[in-house]
Amino acid sequence: MKEIVLDTETTGISIKEGHRIVEIGCIELENLIPTKNKFHCYLNPERKVSEKALEVHGYTDEFLSTHKKFNEIGEEFLEFIKNKRLIIHNAEFDLGHLNNELSIVGKKKLSNEIIDTLVLARDKFPGSPVSLDALCKRYRIDNSKRTQHTALVDCDLLAKVYINLIDQKEPTLNFQNLDTETDNQNSSKVSYFKKIIKPSEDEIFKHKEYLKNHLKKNYF
């Protein structure tokens, strides 16, 4: 299954106050493993960045004015996320802004399946801090690069947090057709299976003596 870890940065919080998206970052996962496919862009929001937002991401009006507008990248973005589940931390915020941008250019709202990692975290750790930084700390994920909120850095961290939240710290190994693959790789070492070691007669005797001397009562 392909999923998209998604994050946005904006000029401010409220859509009603006319705030717009200034950055979109997406990282594709396939069976929970990041692929080389990414989508990233800075956007000219056609308005000023609020002081609070500037403190968060550091993107100035001068910097953003040199980049494309949403209507110039909208189709490419929609094609990238098409038919893929979206993984977002605090999805209500990002989806609200994305749907607002789509509405401005006459496009329909996103209909992708959504997983909100903020909701997952609140369910799993009720009453505990569930910000991205807090979850990185809980799962011992290095977030030292996150000096400011930038979309791709946040996506990378969120991908790692997501895998931990759903208790899949490592991708599941697929042993389908293992026998065929093993025959074709006789020279390679296969370390997936544990070797069965039979105890010696001496070890069996010592084991019985231990049970006799130390487990005087047999409850079974």
mmCIF file with all atom_site columns, C-alpha atoms in Angstrom:
data_model
loop_
_atom_site.group_PDB
_atom_site.id
_atom_site.type_symbol
_atom_site.label_atom_id
_atom_site.label_alt_id
_atom_site.label_comp_id
_atom_site.label_asym_id
_atom_site.label_entity_id
_atom_site.label_seq_id
_atom_site.pdbx_PDB_ins_code
_atom_site.Cartn_x
_atom_site.Cartn_y
_atom_site.Cartn_z
_atom_site.occupancy
_atom_site.B_iso_or_equiv
_atom_site.pdbx_formal_charge
_atom_site.auth_seq_id
_atom_site.auth_comp_id
_atom_site.auth_asym_id
_atom_site.auth_atom_id
_atom_site.pdbx_PDB_model_num
ATOM 1   C CA . MET A 1 1   ? 0.000   0.000   0.000   1.00 0.00 ? 1   MET A CA 1
ATOM 2   C CA . LYS A 1 2   ? 1.214   3.473   -0.870  1.00 0.00 ? 2   LYS A CA 1
ATOM 3   C CA . GLU A 1 3   ? 0.709   6.301   1.605   1.00 0.00 ? 3   GLU A CA 1
ATOM 4   C CA . ILE A 1 4   ? 1.702   9.952   1.609   1.00 0.00 ? 4   ILE A CA 1
ATOM 5   C CA . VAL A 1 5   ? 3.069   11.699  4.688   1.00 0.00 ? 5   VAL A CA 1
ATOM 6   C CA . LEU A 1 6   ? 2.015   15.318  4.210   1.00 0.00 ? 6   LEU A CA 1
ATOM 7   C CA . ASP A 1 7   ? 2.725   18.638  5.881   1.00 0.00 ? 7   ASP A CA 1
ATOM 8   C CA . THR A 1 8   ? 2.100   22.279  5.048   1.00 0.00 ? 8   THR A CA 1
ATOM 9   C CA . GLU A 1 9   ? 3.313   25.650  6.285   1.00 0.00 ? 9   GLU A CA 1
ATOM 10  C CA . THR A 1 10  ? 1.125   28.730  6.048   1.00 0.00 ? 10  THR A CA 1
ATOM 11  C CA . THR A 1 11  ? 1.055   32.504  6.431   1.00 0.00 ? 11  THR A CA 1
ATOM 12  C CA . GLY A 1 12  ? -1.057  32.090  9.554   1.00 0.00 ? 12  GLY A CA 1
ATOM 13  C CA . ILE A 1 13  ? -3.644  29.916  11.240  1.00 0.00 ? 13  ILE A CA 1
ATOM 14  C CA . SER A 1 14  ? -7.048  31.216  10.185  1.00 0.00 ? 14  SER A CA 1
ATOM 15  C CA . ILE A 1 15  ? -8.436  30.668  6.689   1.00 0.00 ? 15  ILE A CA 1
ATOM 16  C CA . LYS A 1 16  ? -11.193 33.153  7.509   1.00 0.00 ? 16  LYS A CA 1
ATOM 17  C CA . GLU A 1 17  ? -8.511  35.822  7.893   1.00 0.00 ? 17  GLU A CA 1
ATOM 18  C CA . GLY A 1 18  ? -7.243  35.025  4.409   1.00 0.00 ? 18  GLY A CA 1
ATOM 19  C CA . HIS A 1 19  ? -4.162  33.008  5.329   1.00 0.00 ? 19  HIS A CA 1
ATOM 20  C CA . ARG A 1 20  ? -2.628  30.857  2.618   1.00 0.00 ? 20  ARG A CA 1
ATOM 21  C CA . ILE A 1 21  ? -0.185  27.978  2.163   1.00 0.00 ? 21  ILE A CA 1
ATOM 22  C CA . VAL A 1 22  ? 3.503   28.833  1.673   1.00 0.00 ? 22  VAL A CA 1
ATOM 23  C CA . GLU A 1 23  ? 4.977   25.303  1.566   1.00 0.00 ? 23  GLU A CA 1
ATOM 24  C CA . ILE A 1 24  ? 3.819   21.754  0.829   1.00 0.00 ? 24  ILE A CA 1
ATOM 25  C CA . GLY A 1 25  ? 5.907   18.692  1.600   1.00 0.00 ? 25  GLY A CA 1
ATOM 26  C CA . CYS A 1 26  ? 5.052   15.068  0.813   1.00 0.00 ? 26  CYS A CA 1
ATOM 27  C CA . ILE A 1 27  ? 6.976   11.829  1.300   1.00 0.00 ? 27  ILE A CA 1
ATOM 28  C CA . GLU A 1 28  ? 5.682   8.603   -0.230  1.00 0.00 ? 28  GLU A CA 1
ATOM 29  C CA . LEU A 1 29  ? 5.657   5.380   1.789   1.00 0.00 ? 29  LEU A CA 1
ATOM 30  C CA . GLU A 1 30  ? 5.216   1.934   0.294   1.00 0.00 ? 30  GLU A CA 1
ATOM 31  C CA . ASN A 1 31  ? 4.449   -0.736  2.903   1.00 0.00 ? 31  ASN A CA 1
ATOM 32  C CA . LEU A 1 32  ? 5.698   1.777   5.502   1.00 0.00 ? 32  LEU A CA 1
ATOM 33  C CA . ILE A 1 33  ? 9.074   2.193   3.785   1.00 0.00 ? 33  ILE A CA 1
ATOM 34  C CA . PRO A 1 34  ? 9.920   5.648   2.337   1.00 0.00 ? 34  PRO A CA 1
ATOM 35  C CA . THR A 1 35  ? 10.363  5.557   -1.429  1.00 0.00 ? 35  THR A CA 1
ATOM 36  C CA . LYS A 1 36  ? 12.419  8.029   -3.436  1.00 0.00 ? 36  LYS A CA 1
ATOM 37  C CA . ASN A 1 37  ? 9.229   9.815   -4.502  1.00 0.00 ? 37  ASN A CA 1
ATOM 38  C CA . LYS A 1 38  ? 8.755   13.195  -2.888  1.00 0.00 ? 38  LYS A CA 1
ATOM 39  C CA . PHE A 1 39  ? 6.750   16.300  -3.644  1.00 0.00 ? 39  PHE A CA 1
ATOM 40  C CA . HIS A 1 40  ? 7.933   19.651  -2.356  1.00 0.00 ? 40  HIS A CA 1
ATOM 41  C CA . CYS A 1 41  ? 7.328   23.256  -3.231  1.00 0.00 ? 41  CYS A CA 1
ATOM 42  C CA . TYR A 1 42  ? 7.402   26.744  -1.771  1.00 0.00 ? 42  TYR A CA 1
ATOM 43  C CA . LEU A 1 43  ? 4.469   28.939  -2.755  1.00 0.00 ? 43  LEU A CA 1
ATOM 44  C CA . ASN A 1 44  ? 3.823   32.598  -3.287  1.00 0.00 ? 44  ASN A CA 1
ATOM 45  C CA . PRO A 1 45  ? 0.784   33.160  -1.022  1.00 0.00 ? 45  PRO A CA 1
ATOM 46  C CA . GLU A 1 46  ? 0.002   36.543  -2.554  1.00 0.00 ? 46  GLU A CA 1
ATOM 47  C CA . ARG A 1 47  ? -0.216  38.081  0.890   1.00 0.00 ? 47  ARG A CA 1
ATOM 48  C CA . LYS A 1 48  ? 2.057   38.868  3.829   1.00 0.00 ? 48  LYS A CA 1
ATOM 49  C CA . VAL A 1 49  ? 3.264   36.268  6.310   1.00 0.00 ? 49  VAL A CA 1
ATOM 50  C CA . SER A 1 50  ? 2.123   36.907  9.879   1.00 0.00 ? 50  SER A CA 1
ATOM 51  C CA . GLU A 1 51  ? 4.778   37.555  12.523  1.00 0.00 ? 51  GLU A CA 1
ATOM 52  C CA . LYS A 1 52  ? 3.878   34.376  14.423  1.00 0.00 ? 52  LYS A CA 1
ATOM 53  C CA . ALA A 1 53  ? 4.107   32.250  11.271  1.00 0.00 ? 53  ALA A CA 1
ATOM 54  C CA . LEU A 1 54  ? 7.458   33.832  10.404  1.00 0.00 ? 54  LEU A CA 1
ATOM 55  C CA . GLU A 1 55  ? 8.768   32.773  13.808  1.00 0.00 ? 55  GLU A CA 1
ATOM 56  C CA . VAL A 1 56  ? 7.619   29.210  13.133  1.00 0.00 ? 56  VAL A CA 1
ATOM 57  C CA . HIS A 1 57  ? 8.996   28.593  9.633   1.00 0.00 ? 57  HIS A CA 1
ATOM 58  C CA . GLY A 1 58  ? 11.183  31.599  8.827   1.00 0.00 ? 58  GLY A CA 1
ATOM 59  C CA . TYR A 1 59  ? 9.927   32.170  5.260   1.00 0.00 ? 59  TYR A CA 1
ATOM 60  C CA . THR A 1 60  ? 9.941   35.882  4.461   1.00 0.00 ? 60  THR A CA 1
ATOM 61  C CA . ASP A 1 61  ? 7.658   37.707  2.063   1.00 0.00 ? 61  ASP A CA 1
ATOM 62  C CA . GLU A 1 62  ? 10.646  38.472  -0.173  1.00 0.00 ? 62  GLU A CA 1
ATOM 63  C CA . PHE A 1 63  ? 11.646  34.795  -0.371  1.00 0.00 ? 63  PHE A CA 1
ATOM 64  C CA . LEU A 1 64  ? 8.126   33.544  -1.090  1.00 0.00 ? 64  LEU A CA 1
ATOM 65  C CA . SER A 1 65  ? 7.409   36.180  -3.745  1.00 0.00 ? 65  SER A CA 1
ATOM 66  C CA . THR A 1 66  ? 9.918   34.484  -6.084  1.00 0.00 ? 66  THR A CA 1
ATOM 67  C CA . HIS A 1 67  ? 8.060   31.149  -6.135  1.00 0.00 ? 67  HIS A CA 1
ATOM 68  C CA . LYS A 1 68  ? 5.094   29.702  -8.008  1.00 0.00 ? 68  LYS A CA 1
ATOM 69  C CA . LYS A 1 69  ? 1.483   30.213  -6.984  1.00 0.00 ? 69  LYS A CA 1
ATOM 70  C CA . PHE A 1 70  ? -0.766  27.312  -5.992  1.00 0.00 ? 70  PHE A CA 1
ATOM 71  C CA . ASN A 1 71  ? -2.666  27.349  -9.285  1.00 0.00 ? 71  ASN A CA 1
ATOM 72  C CA . GLU A 1 72  ? 0.633   26.607  -11.062 1.00 0.00 ? 72  GLU A CA 1
ATOM 73  C CA . ILE A 1 73  ? 1.402   23.439  -9.067  1.00 0.00 ? 73  ILE A CA 1
ATOM 74  C CA . GLY A 1 74  ? -2.105  22.254  -8.145  1.00 0.00 ? 74  GLY A CA 1
ATOM 75  C CA . GLU A 1 75  ? -2.445  19.587  -10.831 1.00 0.00 ? 75  GLU A CA 1
ATOM 76  C CA . GLU A 1 76  ? 1.003   18.148  -10.126 1.00 0.00 ? 76  GLU A CA 1
ATOM 77  C CA . PHE A 1 77  ? 0.204   17.962  -6.411  1.00 0.00 ? 77  PHE A CA 1
ATOM 78  C CA . LEU A 1 78  ? -3.153  16.262  -6.990  1.00 0.00 ? 78  LEU A CA 1
ATOM 79  C CA . GLU A 1 79  ? -1.557  13.720  -9.316  1.00 0.00 ? 79  GLU A CA 1
ATOM 80  C CA . PHE A 1 80  ? 1.119   12.917  -6.718  1.00 0.00 ? 80  PHE A CA 1
ATOM 81  C CA . ILE A 1 81  ? -1.394  12.140  -3.965  1.00 0.00 ? 81  ILE A CA 1
ATOM 82  C CA . LYS A 1 82  ? -4.014  10.514  -6.216  1.00 0.00 ? 82  LYS A CA 1
ATOM 83  C CA . ASN A 1 83  ? -5.598  7.361   -4.708  1.00 0.00 ? 83  ASN A CA 1
ATOM 84  C CA . LYS A 1 84  ? -3.163  7.338   -1.803  1.00 0.00 ? 84  LYS A CA 1
ATOM 85  C CA . ARG A 1 85  ? -3.857  7.479   1.916   1.00 0.00 ? 85  ARG A CA 1
ATOM 86  C CA . LEU A 1 86  ? -2.678  10.713  3.546   1.00 0.00 ? 86  LEU A CA 1
ATOM 87  C CA . ILE A 1 87  ? -0.831  10.672  6.872   1.00 0.00 ? 87  ILE A CA 1
ATOM 88  C CA . ILE A 1 88  ? -1.078  14.079  8.554   1.00 0.00 ? 88  ILE A CA 1
ATOM 89  C CA . HIS A 1 89  ? -0.438  15.380  12.072  1.00 0.00 ? 89  HIS A CA 1
ATOM 90  C CA . ASN A 1 90  ? -3.407  17.561  13.005  1.00 0.00 ? 90  ASN A CA 1
ATOM 91  C CA . ALA A 1 91  ? -5.134  16.839  9.709   1.00 0.00 ? 91  ALA A CA 1
ATOM 92  C CA . GLU A 1 92  ? -7.930  19.349  10.279  1.00 0.00 ? 92  GLU A CA 1
ATOM 93  C CA . PHE A 1 93  ? -5.481  22.244  9.911   1.00 0.00 ? 93  PHE A CA 1
ATOM 94  C CA . ASP A 1 94  ? -3.645  21.035  6.790   1.00 0.00 ? 94  ASP A CA 1
ATOM 95  C CA . LEU A 1 95  ? -6.789  19.776  5.043   1.00 0.00 ? 95  LEU A CA 1
ATOM 96  C CA . GLY A 1 96  ? -8.581  23.024  5.763   1.00 0.00 ? 96  GLY A CA 1
ATOM 97  C CA . HIS A 1 97  ? -5.844  25.033  4.072   1.00 0.00 ? 97  HIS A CA 1
ATOM 98  C CA . LEU A 1 98  ? -5.422  22.606  1.176   1.00 0.00 ? 98  LEU A CA 1
ATOM 99  C CA . ASN A 1 99  ? -9.153  22.539  0.464   1.00 0.00 ? 99  ASN A CA 1
ATOM 100 C CA . ASN A 1 100 ? -9.204  26.324  0.639   1.00 0.00 ? 100 ASN A CA 1
ATOM 101 C CA . GLU A 1 101 ? -6.459  26.541  -1.993  1.00 0.00 ? 101 GLU A CA 1
ATOM 102 C CA . LEU A 1 102 ? -8.316  24.038  -4.179  1.00 0.00 ? 102 LEU A CA 1
ATOM 103 C CA . SER A 1 103 ? -11.529 26.016  -3.798  1.00 0.00 ? 103 SER A CA 1
ATOM 104 C CA . ILE A 1 104 ? -9.798  29.220  -4.888  1.00 0.00 ? 104 ILE A CA 1
ATOM 105 C CA . VAL A 1 105 ? -8.727  27.591  -8.168  1.00 0.00 ? 105 VAL A CA 1
ATOM 106 C CA . GLY A 1 106 ? -12.095 25.913  -8.714  1.00 0.00 ? 106 GLY A CA 1
ATOM 107 C CA . LYS A 1 107 ? -11.121 22.375  -7.690  1.00 0.00 ? 107 LYS A CA 1
ATOM 108 C CA . LYS A 1 108 ? -13.037 19.866  -5.550  1.00 0.00 ? 108 LYS A CA 1
ATOM 109 C CA . LYS A 1 109 ? -12.078 19.082  -1.969  1.00 0.00 ? 109 LYS A CA 1
ATOM 110 C CA . LEU A 1 110 ? -9.675  16.223  -1.301  1.00 0.00 ? 110 LEU A CA 1
ATOM 111 C CA . SER A 1 111 ? -11.391 12.842  -0.994  1.00 0.00 ? 111 SER A CA 1
ATOM 112 C CA . ASN A 1 112 ? -8.363  10.758  0.030   1.00 0.00 ? 112 ASN A CA 1
ATOM 113 C CA . GLU A 1 113 ? -8.484  8.446   3.012   1.00 0.00 ? 113 GLU A CA 1
ATOM 114 C CA . ILE A 1 114 ? -6.932  10.303  5.953   1.00 0.00 ? 114 ILE A CA 1
ATOM 115 C CA . ILE A 1 115 ? -5.023  9.096   8.999   1.00 0.00 ? 115 ILE A CA 1
ATOM 116 C CA . ASP A 1 116 ? -4.550  11.810  11.607  1.00 0.00 ? 116 ASP A CA 1
ATOM 117 C CA . THR A 1 117 ? -1.536  10.910  13.753  1.00 0.00 ? 117 THR A CA 1
ATOM 118 C CA . LEU A 1 118 ? -2.634  13.494  16.325  1.00 0.00 ? 118 LEU A CA 1
ATOM 119 C CA . VAL A 1 119 ? -5.811  11.463  16.911  1.00 0.00 ? 119 VAL A CA 1
ATOM 120 C CA . LEU A 1 120 ? -3.812  8.221   17.025  1.00 0.00 ? 120 LEU A CA 1
ATOM 121 C CA . ALA A 1 121 ? -1.460  9.704   19.604  1.00 0.00 ? 121 ALA A CA 1
ATOM 122 C CA . ARG A 1 122 ? -4.270  11.082  21.779  1.00 0.00 ? 122 ARG A CA 1
ATOM 123 C CA . ASP A 1 123 ? -5.952  7.673   21.800  1.00 0.00 ? 123 ASP A CA 1
ATOM 124 C CA . LYS A 1 124 ? -2.719  5.894   22.622  1.00 0.00 ? 124 LYS A CA 1
ATOM 125 C CA . PHE A 1 125 ? -1.394  8.373   25.201  1.00 0.00 ? 125 PHE A CA 1
ATOM 126 C CA . PRO A 1 126 ? -4.435  10.098  26.769  1.00 0.00 ? 126 PRO A CA 1
ATOM 127 C CA . GLY A 1 127 ? -3.472  13.144  28.811  1.00 0.00 ? 127 GLY A CA 1
ATOM 128 C CA . SER A 1 128 ? 0.129   13.184  27.541  1.00 0.00 ? 128 SER A CA 1
ATOM 129 C CA . PRO A 1 129 ? 1.731   15.759  25.215  1.00 0.00 ? 129 PRO A CA 1
ATOM 130 C CA . VAL A 1 130 ? 1.214   14.671  21.597  1.00 0.00 ? 130 VAL A CA 1
ATOM 131 C CA . SER A 1 131 ? 2.963   17.355  19.573  1.00 0.00 ? 131 SER A CA 1
ATOM 132 C CA . LEU A 1 132 ? 5.402   16.113  16.931  1.00 0.00 ? 132 LEU A CA 1
ATOM 133 C CA . ASP A 1 133 ? 8.339   17.103  19.135  1.00 0.00 ? 133 ASP A CA 1
ATOM 134 C CA . ALA A 1 134 ? 6.827   15.315  22.143  1.00 0.00 ? 134 ALA A CA 1
ATOM 135 C CA . LEU A 1 135 ? 6.288   12.138  20.127  1.00 0.00 ? 135 LEU A CA 1
ATOM 136 C CA . CYS A 1 136 ? 9.831   12.278  18.772  1.00 0.00 ? 136 CYS A CA 1
ATOM 137 C CA . LYS A 1 137 ? 11.076  12.483  22.348  1.00 0.00 ? 137 LYS A CA 1
ATOM 138 C CA . ARG A 1 138 ? 8.861   9.574   23.436  1.00 0.00 ? 138 ARG A CA 1
ATOM 139 C CA . TYR A 1 139 ? 10.108  7.360   20.613  1.00 0.00 ? 139 TYR A CA 1
ATOM 140 C CA . ARG A 1 140 ? 13.714  8.605   20.803  1.00 0.00 ? 140 ARG A CA 1
ATOM 141 C CA . ILE A 1 141 ? 13.640  9.974   17.271  1.00 0.00 ? 141 ILE A CA 1
ATOM 142 C CA . ASP A 1 142 ? 16.366  12.531  16.564  1.00 0.00 ? 142 ASP A CA 1
ATOM 143 C CA . ASN A 1 143 ? 14.643  15.832  15.784  1.00 0.00 ? 143 ASN A CA 1
ATOM 144 C CA . SER A 1 144 ? 17.718  18.048  16.165  1.00 0.00 ? 144 SER A CA 1
ATOM 145 C CA . LYS A 1 145 ? 17.307  19.244  12.540  1.00 0.00 ? 145 LYS A CA 1
ATOM 146 C CA . ARG A 1 146 ? 13.937  20.720  13.437  1.00 0.00 ? 146 ARG A CA 1
ATOM 147 C CA . THR A 1 147 ? 15.191  24.157  14.438  1.00 0.00 ? 147 THR A CA 1
ATOM 148 C CA . GLN A 1 148 ? 12.176  25.568  12.586  1.00 0.00 ? 148 GLN A CA 1
ATOM 149 C CA . HIS A 1 149 ? 9.040   23.990  11.166  1.00 0.00 ? 149 HIS A CA 1
ATOM 150 C CA . THR A 1 150 ? 9.745   23.069  7.559   1.00 0.00 ? 150 THR A CA 1
ATOM 151 C CA . ALA A 1 151 ? 7.484   20.726  5.621   1.00 0.00 ? 151 ALA A CA 1
ATOM 152 C CA . LEU A 1 152 ? 9.935   18.056  4.434   1.00 0.00 ? 152 LEU A CA 1
ATOM 153 C CA . VAL A 1 153 ? 11.771  17.803  7.764   1.00 0.00 ? 153 VAL A CA 1
ATOM 154 C CA . ASP A 1 154 ? 8.434   17.461  9.537   1.00 0.00 ? 154 ASP A CA 1
ATOM 155 C CA . CYS A 1 155 ? 7.321   14.803  7.036   1.00 0.00 ? 155 CYS A CA 1
ATOM 156 C CA . ASP A 1 156 ? 10.471  12.774  7.644   1.00 0.00 ? 156 ASP A CA 1
ATOM 157 C CA . LEU A 1 157 ? 9.949   12.896  11.413  1.00 0.00 ? 157 LEU A CA 1
ATOM 158 C CA . LEU A 1 158 ? 6.235   12.165  11.104  1.00 0.00 ? 158 LEU A CA 1
ATOM 159 C CA . ALA A 1 159 ? 6.902   9.088   8.971   1.00 0.00 ? 159 ALA A CA 1
ATOM 160 C CA . LYS A 1 160 ? 9.049   7.664   11.784  1.00 0.00 ? 160 LYS A CA 1
ATOM 161 C CA . VAL A 1 161 ? 6.502   8.629   14.451  1.00 0.00 ? 161 VAL A CA 1
ATOM 162 C CA . TYR A 1 162 ? 3.669   7.066   12.421  1.00 0.00 ? 162 TYR A CA 1
ATOM 163 C CA . ILE A 1 163 ? 5.458   3.715   12.149  1.00 0.00 ? 163 ILE A CA 1
ATOM 164 C CA . ASN A 1 164 ? 5.932   3.694   15.926  1.00 0.00 ? 164 ASN A CA 1
ATOM 165 C CA . LEU A 1 165 ? 2.357   4.757   16.633  1.00 0.00 ? 165 LEU A CA 1
ATOM 166 C CA . ILE A 1 166 ? 0.960   1.779   14.740  1.00 0.00 ? 166 ILE A CA 1
ATOM 167 C CA . ASP A 1 167 ? 3.473   -0.566  16.398  1.00 0.00 ? 167 ASP A CA 1
ATOM 168 C CA . GLN A 1 168 ? 5.326   -1.371  13.198  1.00 0.00 ? 168 GLN A CA 1
ATOM 169 C CA . LYS A 1 169 ? 8.877   -0.372  14.101  1.00 0.00 ? 169 LYS A CA 1
ATOM 170 C CA . GLU A 1 170 ? 10.288  -2.541  11.334  1.00 0.00 ? 170 GLU A CA 1
ATOM 171 C CA . PRO A 1 171 ? 8.738   -3.441  7.960   1.00 0.00 ? 171 PRO A CA 1
ATOM 172 C CA . THR A 1 172 ? 7.224   -6.924  7.853   1.00 0.00 ? 172 THR A CA 1
ATOM 173 C CA . LEU A 1 173 ? 9.432   -9.433  6.067   1.00 0.00 ? 173 LEU A CA 1
ATOM 174 C CA . ASN A 1 174 ? 7.803   -11.166 3.130   1.00 0.00 ? 174 ASN A CA 1
ATOM 175 C CA . PHE A 1 175 ? 8.783   -14.859 3.036   1.00 0.00 ? 175 PHE A CA 1
ATOM 176 C CA . GLN A 1 176 ? 6.685   -15.666 -0.023  1.00 0.00 ? 176 GLN A CA 1
ATOM 177 C CA . ASN A 1 177 ? 8.618   -17.883 -2.453  1.00 0.00 ? 177 ASN A CA 1
ATOM 178 C CA . LEU A 1 178 ? 11.438  -18.085 0.086   1.00 0.00 ? 178 LEU A CA 1
ATOM 179 C CA . ASP A 1 179 ? 12.372  -21.631 -0.955  1.00 0.00 ? 179 ASP A CA 1
ATOM 180 C CA . THR A 1 180 ? 12.834  -20.586 -4.576  1.00 0.00 ? 180 THR A CA 1
ATOM 181 C CA . GLU A 1 181 ? 14.894  -17.563 -3.612  1.00 0.00 ? 181 GLU A CA 1
ATOM 182 C CA . THR A 1 182 ? 17.065  -19.658 -1.296  1.00 0.00 ? 182 THR A CA 1
ATOM 183 C CA . ASP A 1 183 ? 17.807  -22.168 -4.069  1.00 0.00 ? 183 ASP A CA 1
ATOM 184 C CA . ASN A 1 184 ? 18.992  -19.318 -6.258  1.00 0.00 ? 184 ASN A CA 1
ATOM 185 C CA . GLN A 1 185 ? 21.235  -17.941 -3.540  1.00 0.00 ? 185 GLN A CA 1
ATOM 186 C CA . ASN A 1 186 ? 23.071  -20.992 -2.245  1.00 0.00 ? 186 ASN A CA 1
ATOM 187 C CA . SER A 1 187 ? 26.191  -18.974 -1.587  1.00 0.00 ? 187 SER A CA 1
ATOM 188 C CA . SER A 1 188 ? 24.453  -16.450 0.666   1.00 0.00 ? 188 SER A CA 1
ATOM 189 C CA . LYS A 1 189 ? 23.785  -16.871 4.347   1.00 0.00 ? 189 LYS A CA 1
ATOM 190 C CA . VAL A 1 190 ? 20.159  -16.895 5.476   1.00 0.00 ? 190 VAL A CA 1
ATOM 191 C CA . SER A 1 191 ? 19.790  -15.722 9.059   1.00 0.00 ? 191 SER A CA 1
ATOM 192 C CA . TYR A 1 192 ? 16.000  -15.524 9.275   1.00 0.00 ? 192 TYR A CA 1
ATOM 193 C CA . PHE A 1 193 ? 15.559  -18.844 11.084  1.00 0.00 ? 193 PHE A CA 1
ATOM 194 C CA . LYS A 1 194 ? 16.831  -19.927 14.476  1.00 0.00 ? 194 LYS A CA 1
ATOM 195 C CA . LYS A 1 195 ? 18.803  -23.145 14.632  1.00 0.00 ? 195 LYS A CA 1
ATOM 196 C CA . ILE A 1 196 ? 17.243  -25.936 16.734  1.00 0.00 ? 196 ILE A CA 1
ATOM 197 C CA . ILE A 1 197 ? 19.760  -27.351 19.197  1.00 0.00 ? 197 ILE A CA 1
ATOM 198 C CA . LYS A 1 198 ? 18.995  -30.662 20.923  1.00 0.00 ? 198 LYS A CA 1
ATOM 199 C CA . PRO A 1 199 ? 20.177  -30.969 24.558  1.00 0.00 ? 199 PRO A CA 1
ATOM 200 C CA . SER A 1 200 ? 22.778  -33.593 25.388  1.00 0.00 ? 200 SER A CA 1
ATOM 201 C CA . GLU A 1 201 ? 22.089  -36.447 27.827  1.00 0.00 ? 201 GLU A CA 1
ATOM 202 C CA . ASP A 1 202 ? 24.190  -34.654 30.442  1.00 0.00 ? 202 ASP A CA 1
ATOM 203 C CA . GLU A 1 203 ? 22.173  -31.461 30.029  1.00 0.00 ? 203 GLU A CA 1
ATOM 204 C CA . ILE A 1 204 ? 18.904  -33.400 30.330  1.00 0.00 ? 204 ILE A CA 1
ATOM 205 C CA . PHE A 1 205 ? 20.158  -35.068 33.535  1.00 0.00 ? 205 PHE A CA 1
ATOM 206 C CA . LYS A 1 206 ? 21.211  -31.723 35.058  1.00 0.00 ? 206 LYS A CA 1
ATOM 207 C CA . HIS A 1 207 ? 17.863  -30.212 34.118  1.00 0.00 ? 207 HIS A CA 1
ATOM 208 C CA . LYS A 1 208 ? 15.972  -33.018 35.857  1.00 0.00 ? 208 LYS A CA 1
ATOM 209 C CA . GLU A 1 209 ? 18.174  -32.653 38.950  1.00 0.00 ? 209 GLU A CA 1
ATOM 210 C CA . TYR A 1 210 ? 17.479  -28.922 39.034  1.00 0.00 ? 210 TYR A CA 1
ATOM 211 C CA . LEU A 1 211 ? 13.729  -29.480 38.834  1.00 0.00 ? 211 LEU A CA 1
ATOM 212 C CA . LYS A 1 212 ? 13.935  -32.139 41.551  1.00 0.00 ? 212 LYS A CA 1
ATOM 213 C CA . ASN A 1 213 ? 15.959  -30.019 43.981  1.00 0.00 ? 213 ASN A CA 1
ATOM 214 C CA . HIS A 1 214 ? 14.550  -26.558 43.362  1.00 0.00 ? 214 HIS A CA 1
ATOM 215 C CA . LEU A 1 215 ? 10.929  -27.166 42.373  1.00 0.00 ? 215 LEU A CA 1
ATOM 216 C CA . LYS A 1 216 ? 9.749   -29.493 45.109  1.00 0.00 ? 216 LYS A CA 1
ATOM 217 C CA . LYS A 1 217 ? 6.063   -28.766 44.499  1.00 0.00 ? 217 LYS A CA 1
ATOM 218 C CA . ASN A 1 218 ? 4.692   -29.494 41.078  1.00 0.00 ? 218 ASN A CA 1
ATOM 219 C CA . TYR A 1 219 ? 1.553   -27.442 40.631  1.00 0.00 ? 219 TYR A CA 1
ATOM 220 C CA . PHE A 1 220 ? 0.799   -28.995 37.264  1.00 0.00 ? 220 PHE A CA 1
#
